[in-house]
Amino acid sequence: MLSLSAPSQCIAGVVLLTIVTIEFGGWFLTKIVRGQVPMTEFQRNFARAGHAHAGVLVTLALVCLVLADATQLTGALGWVARLGVPVAAVLMSAGFFASSAGRDVHRPNALIALLWLGALSLAAGVVTLGIGLLVT
């Protein structure tokens, strides 16, 4: 029988609730694709990328929570293994959306830094979890 630790169970609950926002993003993306929301090609591409990253990383985050509970990681390393990917989902998606916000935008603004912070969070989470699984 599968049982989650209390931290993983709480994080999984929050992550599952975020799927509603991803659904809303998908609906909004259909409006963009149909031309109902004026955007540059750059903005359309970043909207697609932000939505895709959110969906994939949220799914990966749920898998990582189960795997984190299969390790002996505790303390800060346990938290990095559990939160690295869900935090990356938020930061990377926010980086795509926030850095392309505005009218007639053709290149990312300074908020693209959120994307790179998310990439660091993703790397920290999966490397920590991967090593944790290998040494357990």
mmCIF file of C-alpha atoms in Angstrom:
data_model
loop_
_atom_site.group_PDB
_atom_site.id
_atom_site.type_symbol
_atom_site.label_atom_id
_atom_site.label_comp_id
_atom_site.label_asym_id
_atom_site.label_seq_id
_atom_site.Cartn_x
_atom_site.Cartn_y
_atom_site.Cartn_z
ATOM 1 C CA MET A 1 0.000 0.000 0.000
ATOM 2 C CA LEU A 2 1.229 3.453 -0.893
ATOM 3 C CA SER A 3 1.343 5.987 1.882
ATOM 4 C CA LEU A 4 2.686 9.491 1.701
ATOM 5 C CA SER A 5 4.456 11.380 4.447
ATOM 6 C CA ALA A 6 2.537 14.313 5.878
ATOM 7 C CA PRO A 7 4.675 16.892 4.016
ATOM 8 C CA SER A 8 4.301 15.067 0.692
ATOM 9 C CA GLN A 9 0.570 14.651 1.199
ATOM 10 C CA CYS A 10 0.153 18.380 1.864
ATOM 11 C CA ILE A 11 2.297 19.382 -1.121
ATOM 12 C CA ALA A 12 0.445 16.899 -3.376
ATOM 13 C CA GLY A 13 -2.890 18.390 -2.321
ATOM 14 C CA VAL A 14 -1.759 21.896 -3.196
ATOM 15 C CA VAL A 15 -0.223 20.749 -6.485
ATOM 16 C CA LEU A 16 -3.448 18.984 -7.481
ATOM 17 C CA LEU A 17 -5.423 22.158 -6.788
ATOM 18 C CA THR A 18 -3.132 24.112 -9.140
ATOM 19 C CA ILE A 19 -4.329 21.950 -12.022
ATOM 20 C CA VAL A 20 -7.475 24.079 -12.143
ATOM 21 C CA THR A 21 -5.309 27.099 -13.013
ATOM 22 C CA ILE A 22 -3.597 25.071 -15.734
ATOM 23 C CA GLU A 23 -7.038 24.180 -17.108
ATOM 24 C CA PHE A 24 -7.936 27.871 -17.168
ATOM 25 C CA GLY A 25 -4.666 28.536 -18.981
ATOM 26 C CA GLY A 26 -5.580 25.917 -21.563
ATOM 27 C CA TRP A 27 -8.934 27.573 -22.141
ATOM 28 C CA PHE A 28 -7.208 30.954 -22.493
ATOM 29 C CA LEU A 29 -4.705 29.418 -24.909
ATOM 30 C CA THR A 30 -7.595 28.305 -27.152
ATOM 31 C CA LYS A 31 -8.698 31.950 -27.285
ATOM 32 C CA ILE A 32 -5.180 32.992 -28.261
ATOM 33 C CA VAL A 33 -4.951 30.367 -30.999
ATOM 34 C CA ARG A 34 -8.355 31.443 -32.414
ATOM 35 C CA GLY A 35 -7.095 35.026 -32.629
ATOM 36 C CA GLN A 36 -9.487 36.350 -29.969
ATOM 37 C CA VAL A 37 -6.609 37.753 -27.910
ATOM 38 C CA PRO A 38 -4.223 40.019 -29.811
ATOM 39 C CA MET A 39 -0.645 38.836 -29.326
ATOM 40 C CA THR A 40 2.607 38.867 -31.207
ATOM 41 C CA GLU A 41 4.093 35.593 -32.434
ATOM 42 C CA PHE A 42 6.641 35.852 -29.607
ATOM 43 C CA GLN A 43 3.850 36.184 -27.028
ATOM 44 C CA ARG A 44 1.909 33.238 -28.495
ATOM 45 C CA ASN A 45 5.031 31.089 -28.347
ATOM 46 C CA PHE A 46 5.737 32.068 -24.749
ATOM 47 C CA ALA A 47 2.094 31.441 -23.778
ATOM 48 C CA ARG A 48 2.317 27.931 -25.248
ATOM 49 C CA ALA A 49 5.646 27.300 -23.526
ATOM 50 C CA GLY A 50 4.380 28.569 -20.169
ATOM 51 C CA HIS A 51 1.290 26.387 -20.358
ATOM 52 C CA ALA A 52 3.228 23.300 -21.451
ATOM 53 C CA HIS A 53 5.852 23.704 -18.738
ATOM 54 C CA ALA A 54 3.165 24.083 -16.091
ATOM 55 C CA GLY A 55 1.392 20.877 -17.109
ATOM 56 C CA VAL A 56 4.477 18.738 -17.491
ATOM 57 C CA LEU A 57 6.201 19.969 -14.340
ATOM 58 C CA VAL A 58 3.095 19.600 -12.164
ATOM 59 C CA THR A 59 2.787 15.987 -13.322
ATOM 60 C CA LEU A 60 6.479 15.395 -12.647
ATOM 61 C CA ALA A 61 6.111 17.064 -9.225
ATOM 62 C CA LEU A 62 3.478 14.531 -8.175
ATOM 63 C CA VAL A 63 5.722 11.640 -9.217
ATOM 64 C CA CYS A 64 8.674 13.199 -7.379
ATOM 65 C CA LEU A 65 6.688 13.386 -4.124
ATOM 66 C CA VAL A 66 6.130 9.636 -4.167
ATOM 67 C CA LEU A 67 9.785 9.039 -5.017
ATOM 68 C CA ALA A 68 10.975 11.445 -2.303
ATOM 69 C CA ASP A 69 9.120 9.387 0.272
ATOM 70 C CA ALA A 70 10.990 6.311 -0.995
ATOM 71 C CA THR A 71 14.337 7.874 -0.024
ATOM 72 C CA GLN A 72 15.912 8.481 3.328
ATOM 73 C CA LEU A 73 16.333 12.190 2.641
ATOM 74 C CA THR A 74 15.473 14.329 5.646
ATOM 75 C CA GLY A 75 15.810 17.954 6.639
ATOM 76 C CA ALA A 76 16.760 20.468 3.960
ATOM 77 C CA LEU A 77 17.565 17.790 1.375
ATOM 78 C CA GLY A 78 14.155 16.194 1.879
ATOM 79 C CA TRP A 79 12.484 19.567 1.315
ATOM 80 C CA VAL A 80 14.561 20.274 -1.803
ATOM 81 C CA ALA A 81 13.608 16.848 -3.193
ATOM 82 C CA ARG A 82 9.910 17.508 -2.499
ATOM 83 C CA LEU A 83 9.655 21.189 -3.445
ATOM 84 C CA GLY A 84 12.224 21.640 -6.214
ATOM 85 C CA VAL A 85 9.954 20.551 -9.048
ATOM 86 C CA PRO A 86 6.682 22.179 -7.899
ATOM 87 C CA VAL A 87 8.501 25.467 -7.284
ATOM 88 C CA ALA A 88 10.054 25.137 -10.749
ATOM 89 C CA ALA A 89 6.583 24.698 -12.250
ATOM 90 C CA VAL A 90 5.491 28.004 -10.757
ATOM 91 C CA LEU A 91 8.667 29.952 -11.502
ATOM 92 C CA MET A 92 9.193 28.701 -15.047
ATOM 93 C CA SER A 93 5.585 29.277 -16.083
ATOM 94 C CA ALA A 94 5.612 32.696 -14.424
ATOM 95 C CA GLY A 95 8.816 33.512 -16.282
ATOM 96 C CA PHE A 96 7.256 32.734 -19.642
ATOM 97 C CA PHE A 97 4.034 34.621 -18.932
ATOM 98 C CA ALA A 98 5.376 37.625 -17.018
ATOM 99 C CA SER A 99 8.317 38.255 -19.342
ATOM 100 C CA SER A 100 6.009 38.453 -22.355
ATOM 101 C CA ALA A 101 3.200 40.527 -20.804
ATOM 102 C CA GLY A 102 2.070 43.747 -22.425
ATOM 103 C CA ARG A 103 1.026 44.993 -25.834
ATOM 104 C CA ASP A 104 3.044 44.402 -28.976
ATOM 105 C CA VAL A 105 5.894 42.709 -27.087
ATOM 106 C CA HIS A 106 8.572 41.045 -29.234
ATOM 107 C CA ARG A 107 11.212 40.062 -26.704
ATOM 108 C CA PRO A 108 11.263 39.047 -23.035
ATOM 109 C CA ASN A 109 11.575 41.652 -20.300
ATOM 110 C CA ALA A 110 13.654 41.351 -17.123
ATOM 111 C CA LEU A 111 11.147 38.920 -15.586
ATOM 112 C CA ILE A 112 12.679 36.219 -17.785
ATOM 113 C CA ALA A 113 14.929 35.763 -14.733
ATOM 114 C CA LEU A 114 12.040 33.820 -13.162
ATOM 115 C CA LEU A 115 12.446 31.199 -15.874
ATOM 116 C CA TRP A 116 16.107 30.720 -15.000
ATOM 117 C CA LEU A 117 15.378 30.603 -11.264
ATOM 118 C CA GLY A 118 12.829 27.907 -12.048
ATOM 119 C CA ALA A 119 15.410 25.987 -14.054
ATOM 120 C CA LEU A 120 17.742 26.098 -11.045
ATOM 121 C CA SER A 121 14.940 24.887 -8.778
ATOM 122 C CA LEU A 122 14.158 22.050 -11.183
ATOM 123 C CA ALA A 123 17.803 21.008 -11.359
ATOM 124 C CA ALA A 124 18.217 21.148 -7.583
ATOM 125 C CA GLY A 125 15.085 19.093 -7.028
ATOM 126 C CA VAL A 126 15.761 16.326 -9.528
ATOM 127 C CA VAL A 127 19.480 16.048 -8.755
ATOM 128 C CA THR A 128 18.798 15.860 -5.015
ATOM 129 C CA LEU A 129 16.048 13.311 -5.510
ATOM 130 C CA GLY A 130 18.057 11.287 -8.009
ATOM 131 C CA ILE A 131 21.052 11.057 -5.696
ATOM 132 C CA GLY A 132 18.738 10.304 -2.766
ATOM 133 C CA LEU A 133 17.252 7.390 -4.675
ATOM 134 C CA LEU A 134 20.665 6.067 -5.695
ATOM 135 C CA VAL A 135 22.133 6.071 -2.179
ATOM 136 C CA THR A 136 19.046 4.711 -0.416
#
